[in-house]
XYZ file of C-alpha atoms in Angstrom:
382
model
C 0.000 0.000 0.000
C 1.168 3.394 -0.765
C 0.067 6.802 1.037
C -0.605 10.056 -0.505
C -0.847 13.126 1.104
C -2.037 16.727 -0.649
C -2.801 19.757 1.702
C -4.482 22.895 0.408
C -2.184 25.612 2.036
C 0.341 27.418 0.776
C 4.345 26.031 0.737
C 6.284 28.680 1.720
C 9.014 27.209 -0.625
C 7.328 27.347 -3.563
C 6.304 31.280 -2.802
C 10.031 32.045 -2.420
C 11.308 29.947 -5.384
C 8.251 32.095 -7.406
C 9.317 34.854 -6.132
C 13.187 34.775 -6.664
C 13.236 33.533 -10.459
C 13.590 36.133 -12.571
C 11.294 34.444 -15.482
C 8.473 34.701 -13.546
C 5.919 37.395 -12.937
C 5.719 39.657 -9.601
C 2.938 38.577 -7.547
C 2.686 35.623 -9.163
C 3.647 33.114 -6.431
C 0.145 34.229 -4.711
C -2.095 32.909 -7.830
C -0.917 29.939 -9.498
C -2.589 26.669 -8.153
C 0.904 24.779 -7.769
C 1.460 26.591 -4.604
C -2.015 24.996 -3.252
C -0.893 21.596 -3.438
C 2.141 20.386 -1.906
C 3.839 17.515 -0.538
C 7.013 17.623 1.192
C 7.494 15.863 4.362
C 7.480 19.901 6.119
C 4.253 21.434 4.714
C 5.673 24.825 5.960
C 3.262 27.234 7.454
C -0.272 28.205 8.228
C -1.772 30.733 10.195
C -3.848 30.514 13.641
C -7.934 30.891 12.295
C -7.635 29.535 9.106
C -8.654 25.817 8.122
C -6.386 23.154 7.405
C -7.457 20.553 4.976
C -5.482 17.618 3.701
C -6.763 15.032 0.696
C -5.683 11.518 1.863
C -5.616 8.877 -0.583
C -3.869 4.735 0.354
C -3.493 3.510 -2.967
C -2.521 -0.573 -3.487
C 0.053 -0.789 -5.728
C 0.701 -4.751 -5.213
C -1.208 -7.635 -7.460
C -2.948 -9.016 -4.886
C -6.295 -7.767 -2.677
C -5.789 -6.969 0.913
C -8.413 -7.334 3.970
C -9.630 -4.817 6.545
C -7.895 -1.333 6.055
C -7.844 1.025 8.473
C -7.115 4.384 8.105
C -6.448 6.962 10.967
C -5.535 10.352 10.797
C -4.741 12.247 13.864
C -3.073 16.088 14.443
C -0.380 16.483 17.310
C -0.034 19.776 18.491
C 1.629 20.997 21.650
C -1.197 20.428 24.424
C -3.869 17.578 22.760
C -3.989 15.048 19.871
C -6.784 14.769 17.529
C -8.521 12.481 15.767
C -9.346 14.054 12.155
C -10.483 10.977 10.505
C -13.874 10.911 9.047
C -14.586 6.869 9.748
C -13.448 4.722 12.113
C -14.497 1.735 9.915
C -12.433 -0.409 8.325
C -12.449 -1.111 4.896
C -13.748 -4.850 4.036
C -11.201 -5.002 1.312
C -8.934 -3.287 -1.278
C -8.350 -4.740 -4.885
C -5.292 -3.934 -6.634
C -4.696 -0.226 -8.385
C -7.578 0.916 -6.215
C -7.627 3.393 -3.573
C -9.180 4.559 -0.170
C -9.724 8.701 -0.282
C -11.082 10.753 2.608
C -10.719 14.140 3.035
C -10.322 15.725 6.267
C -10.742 19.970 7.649
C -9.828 21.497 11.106
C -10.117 24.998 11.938
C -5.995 25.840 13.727
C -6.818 26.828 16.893
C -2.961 26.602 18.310
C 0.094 28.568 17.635
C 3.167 26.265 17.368
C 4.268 22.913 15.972
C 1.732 20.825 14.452
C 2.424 16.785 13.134
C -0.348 15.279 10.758
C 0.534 11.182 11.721
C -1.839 9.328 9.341
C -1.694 5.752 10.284
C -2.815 2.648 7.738
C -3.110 -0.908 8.922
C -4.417 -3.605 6.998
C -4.087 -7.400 6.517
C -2.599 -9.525 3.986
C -4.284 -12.536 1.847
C -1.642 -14.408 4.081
C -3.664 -13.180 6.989
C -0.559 -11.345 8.014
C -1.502 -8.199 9.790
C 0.692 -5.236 8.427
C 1.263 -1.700 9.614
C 2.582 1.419 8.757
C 2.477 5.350 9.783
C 3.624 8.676 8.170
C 4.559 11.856 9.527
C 4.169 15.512 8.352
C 4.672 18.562 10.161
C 3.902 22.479 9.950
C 4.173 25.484 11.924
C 1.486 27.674 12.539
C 1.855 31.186 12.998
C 0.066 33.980 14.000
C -0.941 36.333 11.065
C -2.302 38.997 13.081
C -0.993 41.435 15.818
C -3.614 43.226 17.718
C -3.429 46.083 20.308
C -6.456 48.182 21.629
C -6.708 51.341 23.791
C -9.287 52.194 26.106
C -10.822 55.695 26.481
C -13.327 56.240 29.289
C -15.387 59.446 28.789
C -17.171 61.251 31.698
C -20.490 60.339 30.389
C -19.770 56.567 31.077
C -19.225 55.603 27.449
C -15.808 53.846 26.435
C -13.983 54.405 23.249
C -11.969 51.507 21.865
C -9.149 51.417 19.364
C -7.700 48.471 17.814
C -4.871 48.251 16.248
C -4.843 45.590 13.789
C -1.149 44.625 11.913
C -0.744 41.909 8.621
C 2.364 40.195 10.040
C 2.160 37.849 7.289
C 3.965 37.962 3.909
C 0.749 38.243 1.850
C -1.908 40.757 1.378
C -5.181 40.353 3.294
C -8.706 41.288 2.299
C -10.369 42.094 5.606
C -14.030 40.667 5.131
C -14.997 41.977 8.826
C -13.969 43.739 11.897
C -16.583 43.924 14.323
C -16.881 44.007 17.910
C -18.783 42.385 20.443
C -19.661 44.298 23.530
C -20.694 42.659 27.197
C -23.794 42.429 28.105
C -23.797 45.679 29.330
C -22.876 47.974 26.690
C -24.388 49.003 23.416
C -21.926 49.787 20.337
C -21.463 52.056 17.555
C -19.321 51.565 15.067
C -17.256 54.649 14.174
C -15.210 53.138 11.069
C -17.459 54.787 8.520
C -17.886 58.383 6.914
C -21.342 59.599 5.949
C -21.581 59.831 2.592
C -25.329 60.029 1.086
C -27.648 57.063 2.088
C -25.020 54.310 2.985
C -21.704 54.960 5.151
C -18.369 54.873 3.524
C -15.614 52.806 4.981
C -12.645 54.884 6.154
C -10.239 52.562 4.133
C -11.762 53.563 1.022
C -13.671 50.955 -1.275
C -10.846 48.161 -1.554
C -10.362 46.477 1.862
C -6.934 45.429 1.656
C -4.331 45.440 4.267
C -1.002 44.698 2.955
C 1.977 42.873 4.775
C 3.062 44.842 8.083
C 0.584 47.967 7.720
C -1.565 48.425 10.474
C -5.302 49.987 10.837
C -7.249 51.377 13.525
C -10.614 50.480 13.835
C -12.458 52.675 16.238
C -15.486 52.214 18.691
C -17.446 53.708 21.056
C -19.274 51.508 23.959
C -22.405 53.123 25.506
C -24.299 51.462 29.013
C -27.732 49.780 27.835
C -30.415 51.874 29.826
C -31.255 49.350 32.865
C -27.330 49.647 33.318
C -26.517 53.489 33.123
C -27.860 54.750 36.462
C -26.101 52.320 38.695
C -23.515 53.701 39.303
C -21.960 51.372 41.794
C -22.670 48.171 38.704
C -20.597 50.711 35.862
C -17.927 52.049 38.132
C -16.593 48.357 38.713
C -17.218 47.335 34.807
C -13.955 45.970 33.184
C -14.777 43.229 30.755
C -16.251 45.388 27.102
C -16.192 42.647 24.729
C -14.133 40.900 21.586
C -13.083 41.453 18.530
C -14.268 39.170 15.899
C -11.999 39.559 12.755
C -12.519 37.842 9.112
C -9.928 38.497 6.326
C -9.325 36.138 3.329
C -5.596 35.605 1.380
C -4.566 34.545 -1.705
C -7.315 32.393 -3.695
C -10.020 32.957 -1.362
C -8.876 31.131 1.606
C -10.868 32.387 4.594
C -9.543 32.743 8.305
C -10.645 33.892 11.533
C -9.980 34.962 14.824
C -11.484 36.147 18.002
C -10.204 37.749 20.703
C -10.605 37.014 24.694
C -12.430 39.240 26.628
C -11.092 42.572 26.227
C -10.442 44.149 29.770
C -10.309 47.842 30.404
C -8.829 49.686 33.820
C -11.931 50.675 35.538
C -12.456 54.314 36.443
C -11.898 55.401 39.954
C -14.582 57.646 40.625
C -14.265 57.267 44.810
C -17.281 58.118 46.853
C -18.514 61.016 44.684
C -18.561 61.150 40.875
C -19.383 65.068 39.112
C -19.891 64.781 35.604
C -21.534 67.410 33.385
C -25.137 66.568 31.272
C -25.285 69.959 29.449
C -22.669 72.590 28.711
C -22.297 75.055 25.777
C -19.359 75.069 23.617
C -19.073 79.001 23.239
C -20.301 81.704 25.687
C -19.656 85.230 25.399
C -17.566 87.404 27.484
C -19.651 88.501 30.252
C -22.573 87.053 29.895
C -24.002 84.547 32.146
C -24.547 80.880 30.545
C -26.198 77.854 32.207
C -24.944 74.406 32.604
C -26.370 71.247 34.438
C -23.848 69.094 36.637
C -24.731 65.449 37.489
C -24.034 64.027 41.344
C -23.903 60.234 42.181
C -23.240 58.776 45.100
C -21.094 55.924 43.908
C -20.465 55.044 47.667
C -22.472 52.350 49.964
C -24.120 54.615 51.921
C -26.080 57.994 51.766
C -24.688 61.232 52.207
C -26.020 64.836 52.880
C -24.378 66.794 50.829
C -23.570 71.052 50.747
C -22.302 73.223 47.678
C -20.187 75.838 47.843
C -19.048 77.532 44.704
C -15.237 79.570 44.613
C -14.692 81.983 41.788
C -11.232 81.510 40.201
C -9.681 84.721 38.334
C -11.481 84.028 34.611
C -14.592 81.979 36.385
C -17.392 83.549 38.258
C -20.247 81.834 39.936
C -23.783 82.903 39.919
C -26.051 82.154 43.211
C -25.587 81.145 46.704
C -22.842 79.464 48.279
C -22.940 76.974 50.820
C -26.749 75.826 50.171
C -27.800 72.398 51.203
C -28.243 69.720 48.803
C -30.277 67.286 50.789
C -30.060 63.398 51.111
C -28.529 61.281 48.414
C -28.844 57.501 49.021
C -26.085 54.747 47.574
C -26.376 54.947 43.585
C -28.417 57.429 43.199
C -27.882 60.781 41.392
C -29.163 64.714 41.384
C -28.968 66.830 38.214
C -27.818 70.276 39.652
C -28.623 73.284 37.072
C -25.866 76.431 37.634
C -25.004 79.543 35.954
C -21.803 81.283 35.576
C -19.677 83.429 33.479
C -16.010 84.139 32.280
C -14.417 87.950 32.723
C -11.662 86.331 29.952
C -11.774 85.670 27.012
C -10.268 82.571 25.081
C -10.392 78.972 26.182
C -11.560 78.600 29.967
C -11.787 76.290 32.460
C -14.263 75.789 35.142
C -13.521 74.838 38.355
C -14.038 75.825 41.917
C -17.282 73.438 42.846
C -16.940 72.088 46.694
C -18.913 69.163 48.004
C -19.315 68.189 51.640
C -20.631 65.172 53.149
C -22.009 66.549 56.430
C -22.204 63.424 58.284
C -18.546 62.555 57.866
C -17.566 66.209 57.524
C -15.374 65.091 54.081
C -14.852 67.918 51.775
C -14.533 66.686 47.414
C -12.869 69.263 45.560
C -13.878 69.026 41.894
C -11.582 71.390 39.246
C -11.388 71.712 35.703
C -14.617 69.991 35.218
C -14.601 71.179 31.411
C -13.446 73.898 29.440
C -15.582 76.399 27.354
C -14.391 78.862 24.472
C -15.415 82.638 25.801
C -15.796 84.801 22.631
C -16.392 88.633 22.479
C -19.708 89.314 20.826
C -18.600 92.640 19.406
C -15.533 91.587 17.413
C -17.610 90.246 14.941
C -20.012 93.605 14.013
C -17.575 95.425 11.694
């Protein structure tokens, strides 16, 4: 009996003897169909997501016919061994110049050293009980490098930027980046630019990422509703989501990957968080302007809070100082409406709010809440 072995990946020495001959065409060692079938004894590489498949055929090349064949194929990697062999069954018998096929996938789920050991064993019309195995190994690489940045904003969202790298020596069509948030966010997408009905993709039309260039996708995480006013349930949040990502190489050949739960630092917002719900970009010089400030008691217990309001040199308060607030139990919140203005013009921040828990007698200082652009309305008459 005689094994045959054909895997549908690409031989990374075929690509560089395509590639170094100076007969043949650039680019050409990513579209002609020799490099999809090879057969050495080292496949050479393939890359974590995508699916390995092999065509195994046991062909008897003697005169006679041979009795109960068995073929096994099995995958060795680092940590388990497989069993990739459609049947189990053996074959009653096997006449001469005939063959056994099967044809076997598996999706790489391990980086490292990988040995395809396809096994045959089969009896004689002796009754002697033969057996042989054959080896083939392959690395498998990872084709992607991925880092991601966390932005938490005031008003509880999270921004998320992944950086996404080809590492491999062939372009990539990327089919699909998505993300895919915890159970207790919402996303958006911000990877598109509105152009007329449908959104156009920031990459332009053609999705490719060529080898070692790097993207950055960009997302923004919001709370789902039942989620947003607890504070205490947000403030400890640190799990977002994952990163699904589909890209295809060469003739179509489709891989993917997913990330593990992407974990963000939580924000420390200690006992008392101030964040602002309204605010206007521009004021003018001198005039008063309104904005709303948002209180939660991220703490276990309630608190009794008082305001006091300092001017700064550009900022001025408008209203009482030192007026009582009232109770606030654990999680809950108070929107606070205020008015000020700025006696300077140009970008200004606003600070100066004081809040006191009376029953512990704790003073928060809160400073450079947000900044505002002051303008002077009459530069603009002449």
């Amino acid at each position: 009996l005689k094994m045959i072995c054909l895997c549908a990946f690409p031989g990374d020495l075929f690509s560089q003897l395509m590639r170094t001959d100076p007969s043949t065409i650039k680019g050409a060692e990513a579209l002609m169909l020799g490099e999809m079938l090879t057969l050495p004894q080292n496949f050479g590489n393939i890359f974590l997501g995508e699916t390995f498949s092999c065509y195994i055929s046991v062909h008897n090349d003697s005169t006679k016919v041979v009795k109960d064949i068995l073929v096994k194929a099995d995958l060795q990697t680092s940590s388990q061994r497989l069993s990739l062999s459609a049947s189990n069954s053996a074959v009653t018998e096997l006449k001469p110049e005939c063959c056994i096929d099967d044809v076997i996938h598996h999706e790489v789920k391990e980086i490292g050293t990988h040995i395809l050991v396809c096994a045959v064993s089969y009896t004689t019309q002796f009754g002697e009980k033969l057996y042989f195995r054959k080896f083939f190994k392959f690395q498998v690489l990872k084709p992607l490098d991925v880092k991601t940045k966390f932005y938490n904003a005031e008003t509880d969202e999270v921004f998320l930027e992944a950086q996404i790298q080809n590492i491999t020596t062939s372009p990539m069509f990327m089919e699909k980046v998505s993300l895919e948030p915890s159970i207790m966010y919402n996303v958006t997408e911000l990877n598109t630019v509105e152009s007329g009905e449908e959104g156009e993709s920031t990459f332009g039309k053609m999705s490719y990422l060529q080898p070692m260039d790097t993207r950055q996708y960009l997302y923004c995480l919001k709370p789902k509703p039942e989620y947003a006013e607890k504070a205490g349930v947000i403030k400890g949040v640190t799990v977002i989501g994952k990163l699904d990502i589909v890209w295809k190489t060469n003739l179509g050949e489709r891989g993917r990957l997913q990330t593990s739960q992407l974990q963000r630092m939580a924000p420390g917002y200690g006992d008392i968080r101030l964040s602002l719900e309204m605010i206007p970009d521009t004021v003018n010089l001198e005039e008063p302007f309104d904005i709303i400030c948002k209180i939660t008691n991220c703490s276990e217990r309630t608190m009794d809070l008082v305001l006091e309001m300092c001017n700064t040199r550009s900022v001025h308060w408008c209203g009482v100082s030192g007026r009582q607030l009232g109770k606030v139990g654990p999680s809950a919140f108070l929107s606070l409406p205020l008015k000020l203005l700025s006696s300077v013009q140009g970008l200004q921040s606003i600070s100066g709010l004081r809040l006191t828990d009376t029953f512990l007698k704790r003073t928060y200082e809160y400073d450079d809440i947000a900044q505002v652009c002051v303008v002077c309305p009459f530069m603009n008459e002449s």
